[in-house]
GROMACS .gro file of N, CA and C in nm:
model
  429
    1VAL      N    1  -0.100  -2.007   0.812
    1VAL     CA    2   0.017  -1.958   0.865
    1VAL      C    3   0.074  -2.041   0.950
    2PRO      N    4   0.223  -2.067   0.904
    2PRO     CA    5   0.293  -2.201   0.983
    2PRO      C    6   0.286  -2.164   1.156
    3MET      N    7   0.306  -2.283   1.202
    3MET     CA    8   0.302  -2.242   1.373
    3MET      C    9   0.419  -2.159   1.391
    4GLY      N   10   0.383  -2.060   1.475
    4GLY     CA   11   0.549  -1.948   1.511
    4GLY      C   12   0.549  -1.855   1.433
    5GLN      N   13   0.473  -1.848   1.349
    5GLN     CA   14   0.490  -1.751   1.230
    5GLN      C   15   0.453  -1.579   1.251
    6VAL      N   16   0.451  -1.508   1.257
    6VAL     CA   17   0.376  -1.387   1.247
    6VAL      C   18   0.403  -1.295   1.148
    7ASN      N   19   0.255  -1.254   1.081
    7ASN     CA   20   0.298  -1.181   0.982
    7ASN      C   21   0.208  -1.018   1.014
    8SER      N   22   0.243  -0.923   0.968
    8SER     CA   23   0.189  -0.812   0.975
    8SER      C   24   0.054  -0.782   0.885
    9VAL      N   25  -0.026  -0.778   0.951
    9VAL     CA   26  -0.136  -0.755   0.847
    9VAL      C   27  -0.227  -0.602   0.829
   10LEU      N   28  -0.251  -0.539   0.689
   10LEU     CA   29  -0.263  -0.465   0.658
   10LEU      C   30  -0.425  -0.397   0.697
   11GLY      N   31  -0.471  -0.352   0.750
   11GLY     CA   32  -0.612  -0.330   0.832
   11GLY      C   33  -0.623  -0.181   0.790
   12TRP      N   34  -0.767  -0.133   0.838
   12TRP     CA   35  -0.790   0.009   0.793
   12TRP      C   36  -0.948  -0.013   0.908
   13SER      N   37  -0.953   0.142   0.895
   13SER     CA   38  -1.100   0.139   1.023
   13SER      C   39  -1.121   0.328   0.965
   14PRO      N   40  -1.301   0.273   0.981
   14PRO     CA   41  -1.325   0.456   0.921
   14PRO      C   42  -1.301   0.505   1.040
   15ASP      N   43  -1.295   0.454   1.164
   15ASP     CA   44  -1.340   0.548   1.284
   15ASP      C   45  -1.212   0.508   1.391
   16GLY      N   46  -1.089   0.440   1.380
   16GLY     CA   47  -0.995   0.420   1.466
   16GLY      C   48  -1.036   0.283   1.610
   17ARG      N   49  -1.191   0.219   1.566
   17ARG     CA   50  -1.226   0.174   1.699
   17ARG      C   51  -1.274   0.010   1.581
   18ARG      N   52  -1.362   0.053   1.454
   18ARG     CA   53  -1.381  -0.081   1.396
   18ARG      C   54  -1.290  -0.111   1.295
   19TRP      N   55  -1.214  -0.227   1.339
   19TRP     CA   56  -1.105  -0.237   1.187
   19TRP      C   57  -1.132  -0.356   1.094
   20LYS      N   58  -1.123  -0.334   0.954
   20LYS     CA   59  -1.151  -0.413   0.876
   20LYS      C   60  -0.980  -0.486   0.821
   21TRP      N   61  -0.973  -0.668   0.811
   21TRP     CA   62  -0.837  -0.653   0.754
   21TRP      C   63  -0.812  -0.684   0.594
   22ILE      N   64  -0.752  -0.616   0.547
   22ILE     CA   65  -0.759  -0.624   0.392
   22ILE      C   66  -0.749  -0.814   0.324
   23ARG      N   67  -0.639  -0.821   0.368
   23ARG     CA   68  -0.584  -0.982   0.335
   23ARG      C   69  -0.559  -1.036   0.486
   24PRO      N   70  -0.619  -1.073   0.566
   24PRO     CA   71  -0.589  -1.137   0.698
   24PRO      C   72  -0.532  -1.243   0.704
   25ASN      N   73  -0.475  -1.340   0.580
   25ASN     CA   74  -0.363  -1.412   0.631
   25ASN      C   75  -0.240  -1.414   0.522
   26ASP      N   76  -0.256  -1.295   0.471
   26ASP     CA   77  -0.159  -1.297   0.394
   26ASP      C   78  -0.040  -1.142   0.479
   27SER      N   79   0.098  -1.138   0.488
   27SER     CA   80   0.133  -1.029   0.559
   27SER      C   81   0.169  -0.939   0.470
   28PHE      N   82   0.126  -0.819   0.537
   28PHE     CA   83   0.171  -0.688   0.400
   28PHE      C   84   0.297  -0.653   0.388
   29LEU      N   85   0.398  -0.730   0.472
   29LEU     CA   86   0.535  -0.661   0.427
   29LEU      C   87   0.558  -0.860   0.408
   30PRO      N   88   0.640  -0.881   0.333
   30PRO     CA   89   0.662  -0.994   0.291
   30PRO      C   90   0.767  -1.097   0.438
   31LEU      N   91   0.784  -1.216   0.445
   31LEU     CA   92   0.874  -1.234   0.544
   31LEU      C   93   0.984  -1.246   0.454
   32GLY      N   94   1.118  -1.245   0.502
   32GLY     CA   95   1.244  -1.298   0.452
   32GLY      C   96   1.244  -1.416   0.402
   33LYS      N   97   1.367  -1.468   0.312
   33LYS     CA   98   1.423  -1.602   0.291
   33LYS      C   99   1.450  -1.649   0.408
   34ALA      N  100   1.473  -1.781   0.391
   34ALA     CA  101   1.495  -1.839   0.510
   34ALA      C  102   1.678  -1.815   0.528
   35GLY      N  103   1.697  -1.805   0.691
   35GLY     CA  104   1.801  -1.747   0.697
   35GLY      C  105   1.812  -1.572   0.744
   36ASP      N  106   1.749  -1.530   0.686
   36ASP     CA  107   1.713  -1.377   0.689
   36ASP      C  108   1.681  -1.355   0.794
   37PHE      N  109   1.730  -1.198   0.861
   37PHE     CA  110   1.650  -1.163   1.054
   37PHE      C  111   1.516  -1.169   1.027
   38ASP      N  112   1.452  -1.187   0.929
   38ASP     CA  113   1.304  -1.153   0.919
   38ASP      C  114   1.205  -1.279   0.846
   39ALA      N  115   1.286  -1.386   0.883
   39ALA     CA  116   1.231  -1.525   0.806
   39ALA      C  117   1.076  -1.545   0.849
   40CYS      N  118   1.097  -1.543   1.000
   40CYS     CA  119   0.976  -1.587   1.062
   40CYS      C  120   0.902  -1.472   1.139
   41GLY      N  121   0.923  -1.381   1.184
   41GLY     CA  122   0.818  -1.318   1.188
   41GLY      C  123   0.827  -1.125   1.158
   42ILE      N  124   0.721  -1.068   1.155
   42ILE     CA  125   0.699  -0.907   1.107
   42ILE      C  126   0.600  -0.824   1.214
   43PHE      N  127   0.683  -0.766   1.297
   43PHE     CA  128   0.594  -0.688   1.350
   43PHE      C  129   0.598  -0.544   1.294
   44GLY      N  130   0.463  -0.485   1.289
   44GLY     CA  131   0.469  -0.346   1.289
   44GLY      C  132   0.517  -0.265   1.386
   45ALA      N  133   0.612  -0.192   1.326
   45ALA     CA  134   0.624  -0.054   1.462
   45ALA      C  135   0.525   0.049   1.472
   46LYS      N  136   0.497   0.122   1.600
   46LYS     CA  137   0.374   0.243   1.583
   46LYS      C  138   0.462   0.336   1.537
   47GLN      N  139   0.364   0.410   1.427
   47GLN     CA  140   0.472   0.503   1.344
   47GLN      C  141   0.327   0.618   1.289
   48ASP      N  142   0.345   0.732   1.228
   48ASP     CA  143   0.282   0.781   1.118
   48ASP      C  144   0.356   0.761   0.991
   49PRO      N  145   0.351   0.652   0.951
   49PRO     CA  146   0.416   0.712   0.816
   49PRO      C  147   0.394   0.811   0.705
   50LEU      N  148   0.327   0.904   0.730
   50LEU     CA  149   0.334   1.039   0.664
   50LEU      C  150   0.440   1.116   0.718
   51ARG      N  151   0.472   1.103   0.866
   51ARG     CA  152   0.566   1.179   0.901
   51ARG      C  153   0.683   1.097   0.836
   52THR      N  154   0.730   1.002   0.796
   52THR     CA  155   0.847   0.975   0.751
   52THR      C  156   0.883   0.941   0.619
   53ALA      N  157   0.735   1.029   0.556
   53ALA     CA  158   0.765   1.038   0.391
   53ALA      C  159   0.909   1.125   0.395
   54THR      N  160   0.962   1.062   0.238
   54THR     CA  161   1.081   1.131   0.222
   54THR      C  162   1.044   1.216   0.087
   55ALA      N  163   1.155   1.326   0.017
   55ALA     CA  164   1.146   1.430  -0.060
   55ALA      C  165   1.063   1.384  -0.195
   56ASN      N  166   1.123   1.228  -0.212
   56ASN     CA  167   1.050   1.157  -0.333
   56ASN      C  168   0.944   1.093  -0.305
   57ASP      N  169   0.832   1.111  -0.255
   57ASP     CA  170   0.731   1.088  -0.178
   57ASP      C  171   0.706   0.927  -0.156
   58THR      N  172   0.803   0.915  -0.099
   58THR     CA  173   0.837   0.744  -0.022
   58THR      C  174   0.813   0.730   0.114
   59LEU      N  175   0.686   0.620   0.142
   59LEU     CA  176   0.653   0.623   0.274
   59LEU      C  177   0.770   0.508   0.317
   60ARG      N  178   0.808   0.531   0.435
   60ARG     CA  179   0.928   0.421   0.512
   60ARG      C  180   0.856   0.368   0.630
   61ILE      N  181   0.839   0.220   0.632
   61ILE     CA  182   0.746   0.176   0.705
   61ILE      C  183   0.882   0.087   0.791
   62TYR      N  184   0.897   0.108   0.939
   62TYR     CA  185   0.961   0.053   1.010
   62TYR      C  186   0.920  -0.064   1.078
   63TYR      N  187   1.005  -0.161   1.098
   63TYR     CA  188   0.914  -0.292   1.155
   63TYR      C  189   1.053  -0.406   1.224
   64VAL      N  190   1.028  -0.483   1.328
   64VAL     CA  191   1.057  -0.553   1.358
   64VAL      C  192   1.066  -0.698   1.326
   65GLY      N  193   1.177  -0.766   1.257
   65GLY     CA  194   1.185  -0.843   1.212
   65GLY      C  195   1.230  -0.998   1.283
   66CYS      N  196   1.183  -1.061   1.319
   66CYS     CA  197   1.255  -1.253   1.394
   66CYS      C  198   1.274  -1.334   1.292
   67ASN      N  199   1.388  -1.424   1.356
   67ASN     CA  200   1.428  -1.518   1.236
   67ASN      C  201   1.437  -1.668   1.274
   68GLY      N  202   1.334  -1.680   1.386
   68GLY     CA  203   1.308  -1.822   1.445
   68GLY      C  204   1.137  -1.790   1.543
   69PRO      N  205   1.062  -1.933   1.533
   69PRO     CA  206   0.931  -1.918   1.553
   69PRO      C  207   0.909  -1.780   1.674
   70PHE      N  208   0.779  -1.770   1.695
   70PHE     CA  209   0.752  -1.675   1.816
   70PHE      C  210   0.782  -1.719   1.984
   71PHE      N  211   0.702  -1.841   1.964
   71PHE     CA  212   0.717  -1.905   2.114
   71PHE      C  213   0.888  -1.981   2.138
   72GLY      N  214   0.969  -1.951   2.021
   72GLY     CA  215   1.106  -2.045   2.057
   72GLY      C  216   1.191  -1.947   2.023
   73SER      N  217   1.347  -1.961   2.032
   73SER     CA  218   1.468  -1.904   1.998
   73SER      C  219   1.474  -1.833   1.915
   74ARG      N  220   1.470  -1.708   1.906
   74ARG     CA  221   1.489  -1.638   1.782
   74ARG      C  222   1.584  -1.476   1.802
   75GLY      N  223   1.664  -1.442   1.675
   75GLY     CA  224   1.706  -1.305   1.717
   75GLY      C  225   1.620  -1.233   1.622
   76CYS      N  226   1.611  -1.110   1.666
   76CYS     CA  227   1.529  -0.957   1.596
   76CYS      C  228   1.592  -0.866   1.585
   77ALA      N  229   1.557  -0.769   1.470
   77ALA     CA  230   1.635  -0.662   1.425
   77ALA      C  231   1.543  -0.572   1.400
   78ILE      N  232   1.534  -0.434   1.369
   78ILE     CA  233   1.495  -0.348   1.317
   78ILE      C  234   1.521  -0.350   1.167
   79GLY      N  235   1.367  -0.310   1.089
   79GLY     CA  236   1.410  -0.305   0.949
   79GLY      C  237   1.305  -0.193   0.874
   80MET      N  238   1.349  -0.194   0.785
   80MET     CA  239   1.316  -0.091   0.702
   80MET      C  240   1.259  -0.107   0.558
   81ALA      N  241   1.102  -0.106   0.530
   81ALA     CA  242   1.029  -0.095   0.422
   81ALA      C  243   1.005   0.042   0.350
   82SER      N  244   1.009   0.023   0.201
   82SER     CA  245   0.938   0.158   0.178
   82SER      C  246   0.831   0.124   0.096
   83MET      N  247   0.739   0.238   0.020
   83MET     CA  248   0.669   0.192  -0.110
   83MET      C  249   0.625   0.344  -0.140
   84GLN      N  250   0.542   0.332  -0.220
   84GLN     CA  251   0.526   0.474  -0.299
   84GLN      C  252   0.398   0.523  -0.186
   85ARG      N  253   0.436   0.696  -0.184
   85ARG     CA  254   0.310   0.735  -0.087
   85ARG      C  255   0.200   0.763  -0.173
   86ASP      N  256   0.039   0.769  -0.138
   86ASP     CA  257  -0.084   0.815  -0.176
   86ASP      C  258  -0.121   0.728  -0.307
   87GLY      N  259  -0.073   0.614  -0.257
   87GLY     CA  260  -0.079   0.490  -0.371
   87GLY      C  261  -0.277   0.429  -0.361
   88PHE      N  262  -0.337   0.391  -0.409
   88PHE     CA  263  -0.498   0.329  -0.439
   88PHE      C  264  -0.516   0.224  -0.447
   89ALA      N  265  -0.551   0.091  -0.363
   89ALA     CA  266  -0.568  -0.044  -0.429
   89ALA      C  267  -0.661  -0.055  -0.443
   90GLY      N  268  -0.701  -0.213  -0.494
   90GLY     CA  269  -0.839  -0.255  -0.499
   90GLY      C  270  -0.829  -0.389  -0.558
   91PHE      N  271  -0.927  -0.451  -0.497
   91PHE     CA  272  -0.903  -0.598  -0.580
   91PHE      C  273  -1.015  -0.624  -0.684
   92ARG      N  274  -1.108  -0.531  -0.690
   92ARG     CA  275  -1.188  -0.568  -0.803
   92ARG      C  276  -1.232  -0.380  -0.825
   93GLY      N  277  -1.331  -0.400  -0.961
   93GLY     CA  278  -1.349  -0.228  -0.976
   93GLY      C  279  -1.393  -0.142  -0.892
   94GLY      N  280  -1.396  -0.049  -0.886
   94GLY     CA  281  -1.482   0.050  -0.787
   94GLY      C  282  -1.422   0.186  -0.829
   95ARG      N  283  -1.445   0.280  -0.725
   95ARG     CA  284  -1.423   0.433  -0.819
   95ARG      C  285  -1.390   0.509  -0.644
   96VAL      N  286  -1.271   0.606  -0.713
   96VAL     CA  287  -1.202   0.686  -0.606
   96VAL      C  288  -1.206   0.812  -0.656
   97THR      N  289  -1.291   0.899  -0.486
   97THR     CA  290  -1.304   1.038  -0.535
   97THR      C  291  -1.233   1.076  -0.467
   98THR      N  292  -1.113   1.184  -0.506
   98THR     CA  293  -1.041   1.271  -0.398
   98THR      C  294  -1.116   1.375  -0.400
   99ALA      N  295  -1.066   1.467  -0.288
   99ALA     CA  296  -1.075   1.605  -0.276
   99ALA      C  297  -1.028   1.648  -0.405
  100PRO      N  298  -1.100   1.803  -0.413
  100PRO     CA  299  -1.033   1.867  -0.540
  100PRO      C  300  -0.871   1.852  -0.560
  101ILE      N  301  -0.867   1.888  -0.688
  101ILE     CA  302  -0.699   1.904  -0.700
  101ILE      C  303  -0.708   2.026  -0.785
  102ARG      N  304  -0.622   2.113  -0.794
  102ARG     CA  305  -0.620   2.253  -0.858
  102ARG      C  306  -0.477   2.174  -0.980
  103VAL      N  307  -0.547   2.184  -1.117
  103VAL     CA  308  -0.429   2.163  -1.175
  103VAL      C  309  -0.415   2.294  -1.242
  104SER      N  310  -0.253   2.284  -1.279
  104SER     CA  311  -0.162   2.372  -1.350
  104SER      C  312  -0.150   2.382  -1.427
  105GLN      N  313  -0.147   2.457  -1.561
  105GLN     CA  314  -0.126   2.437  -1.699
  105GLN      C  315  -0.190   2.314  -1.765
  106GLY      N  316  -0.316   2.296  -1.722
  106GLY     CA  317  -0.390   2.204  -1.828
  106GLY      C  318  -0.378   2.078  -1.806
  107VAL      N  319  -0.253   2.061  -1.732
  107VAL     CA  320  -0.195   1.869  -1.716
  107VAL      C  321  -0.234   1.829  -1.598
  108LEU      N  322  -0.306   1.668  -1.576
  108LEU     CA  323  -0.268   1.579  -1.472
  108LEU      C  324  -0.244   1.499  -1.508
  109LYS      N  325  -0.148   1.460  -1.435
  109LYS     CA  326  -0.057   1.300  -1.429
  109LYS      C  327  -0.097   1.232  -1.302
  110VAL      N  328  -0.107   1.075  -1.352
  110VAL     CA  329  -0.138   1.021  -1.264
  110VAL      C  330  -0.026   0.874  -1.298
  111SER      N  331   0.009   0.834  -1.186
  111SER     CA  332   0.107   0.714  -1.167
  111SER      C  333   0.025   0.589  -1.144
  112VAL      N  334  -0.016   0.482  -1.245
  112VAL     CA  335  -0.078   0.406  -1.227
  112VAL      C  336  -0.009   0.245  -1.267
  113ASP      N  337  -0.096   0.148  -1.203
  113ASP     CA  338  -0.097  -0.006  -1.222
  113ASP      C  339  -0.163  -0.030  -1.275
  114GLY      N  340  -0.221  -0.016  -1.371
  114GLY     CA  341  -0.354  -0.048  -1.413
  114GLY      C  342  -0.385  -0.198  -1.470
  115GLY      N  343  -0.263  -0.260  -1.479
  115GLY     CA  344  -0.275  -0.396  -1.581
  115GLY      C  345  -0.289  -0.422  -1.698
  116SER      N  346  -0.363  -0.526  -1.725
  116SER     CA  347  -0.457  -0.548  -1.868
  116SER      C  348  -0.587  -0.510  -1.860
  117SER      N  349  -0.613  -0.487  -1.774
  117SER     CA  350  -0.761  -0.362  -1.762
  117SER      C  351  -0.776  -0.206  -1.773
  118GLY      N  352  -0.702  -0.150  -1.703
  118GLY     CA  353  -0.651  -0.048  -1.736
  118GLY      C  354  -0.760   0.042  -1.590
  119VAL      N  355  -0.707   0.151  -1.561
  119VAL     CA  356  -0.763   0.280  -1.509
  119VAL      C  357  -0.824   0.386  -1.580
  120ARG      N  358  -0.942   0.425  -1.553
  120ARG     CA  359  -0.974   0.537  -1.657
  120ARG      C  360  -0.955   0.659  -1.504
  121VAL      N  361  -0.950   0.749  -1.562
  121VAL     CA  362  -0.932   0.912  -1.475
  121VAL      C  363  -1.030   0.980  -1.521
  122GLY      N  364  -1.125   1.046  -1.472
  122GLY     CA  365  -1.208   1.153  -1.477
  122GLY      C  366  -1.202   1.279  -1.413
  123VAL      N  367  -1.289   1.363  -1.438
  123VAL     CA  368  -1.316   1.479  -1.369
  123VAL      C  369  -1.471   1.477  -1.339
  124VAL      N  370  -1.513   1.520  -1.234
  124VAL     CA  371  -1.629   1.535  -1.165
  124VAL      C  372  -1.711   1.615  -1.220
  125GLY      N  373  -1.793   1.651  -1.269
  125GLY     CA  374  -1.928   1.744  -1.306
  125GLY      C  375  -1.867   1.817  -1.515
  126SER      N  376  -1.728   1.690  -1.534
  126SER     CA  377  -1.715   1.765  -1.695
  126SER      C  378  -1.763   1.634  -1.797
  127LYS      N  379  -1.811   1.726  -1.860
  127LYS     CA  380  -1.878   1.641  -1.962
  127LYS      C  381  -1.805   1.537  -2.067
  128ASN      N  382  -1.695   1.620  -2.110
  128ASN     CA  383  -1.579   1.609  -2.213
  128ASN      C  384  -1.487   1.538  -2.146
  129LEU      N  385  -1.459   1.523  -2.001
  129LEU     CA  386  -1.370   1.476  -1.935
  129LEU      C  387  -1.449   1.363  -1.823
  130SER      N  388  -1.560   1.292  -1.849
  130SER     CA  389  -1.611   1.210  -1.790
  130SER      C  390  -1.529   1.092  -1.814
  131ILE      N  391  -1.550   0.983  -1.703
  131ILE     CA  392  -1.447   0.911  -1.670
  131ILE      C  393  -1.519   0.801  -1.825
  132ALA      N  394  -1.645   0.831  -1.842
  132ALA     CA  395  -1.683   0.725  -2.006
  132ALA      C  396  -1.629   0.798  -2.068
  133ASN      N  397  -1.580   0.907  -2.118
  133ASN     CA  398  -1.506   0.962  -2.204
  133ASN      C  399  -1.365   0.930  -2.198
  134CYS      N  400  -1.297   0.901  -2.102
  134CYS     CA  401  -1.173   0.875  -2.086
  134CYS      C  402  -1.113   0.705  -2.112
  135ASP      N  403  -1.027   0.721  -2.218
  135ASP     CA  404  -0.954   0.578  -2.219
  135ASP      C  405  -0.890   0.532  -2.127
  136PRO      N  406  -0.915   0.395  -2.089
  136PRO     CA  407  -0.833   0.340  -1.970
  136PRO      C  408  -0.659   0.357  -2.001
  137ILE      N  409  -0.584   0.413  -1.895
  137ILE     CA  410  -0.464   0.378  -1.898
  137ILE      C  411  -0.406   0.225  -1.876
  138LYS      N  412  -0.309   0.167  -1.902
  138LYS     CA  413  -0.334   0.026  -1.928
  138LYS      C  414  -0.162   0.032  -1.878
  139GLY      N  415  -0.162  -0.091  -1.801
  139GLY     CA  416   0.011  -0.095  -1.751
  139GLY      C  417   0.058  -0.016  -1.642
  140THR      N  418   0.186  -0.017  -1.605
  140THR     CA  419   0.191   0.075  -1.535
  140THR      C  420   0.301   0.178  -1.568
  141VAL      N  421   0.232   0.291  -1.561
  141VAL     CA  422   0.284   0.404  -1.634
  141VAL      C  423   0.249   0.555  -1.552
  142THR      N  424   0.321   0.629  -1.589
  142THR     CA  425   0.299   0.781  -1.537
  142THR      C  426   0.249   0.845  -1.675
  143ASP      N  427   0.138   0.881  -1.650
  143ASP     CA  428   0.040   0.951  -1.786
  143ASP      C  429  -0.027   1.096  -1.754
   0.00000   0.00000   0.00000
């Protein structure tokens, strides 16, 4: 991280006391281009992103961006970024088990950015719909 640059880092905690940083050297919100209001610094605002979810399931993330180094002269402004609600991500293969989901009309759709490896979706307790019996969903699709 260049001297005077401030990144907003994504972290998580199982209990609100012990925190782990996902990628400690990478800004969760990318810095703007040279000359933009957020070119040198991103400060996350305290917020509950689920309260700012819009009707189309988009999360709004408010932040303060600055155009100069932290210890120097700079102008700052409030910005807003958005992202898909309820997305899960990983750096390597793993398993995510959700709370039970009631499926109406026998169809479950998922939005996936599965890349070339794909993502498998199965049903716990079902032999026919187990992860082993499901084809991977590849690419960026809703299926």
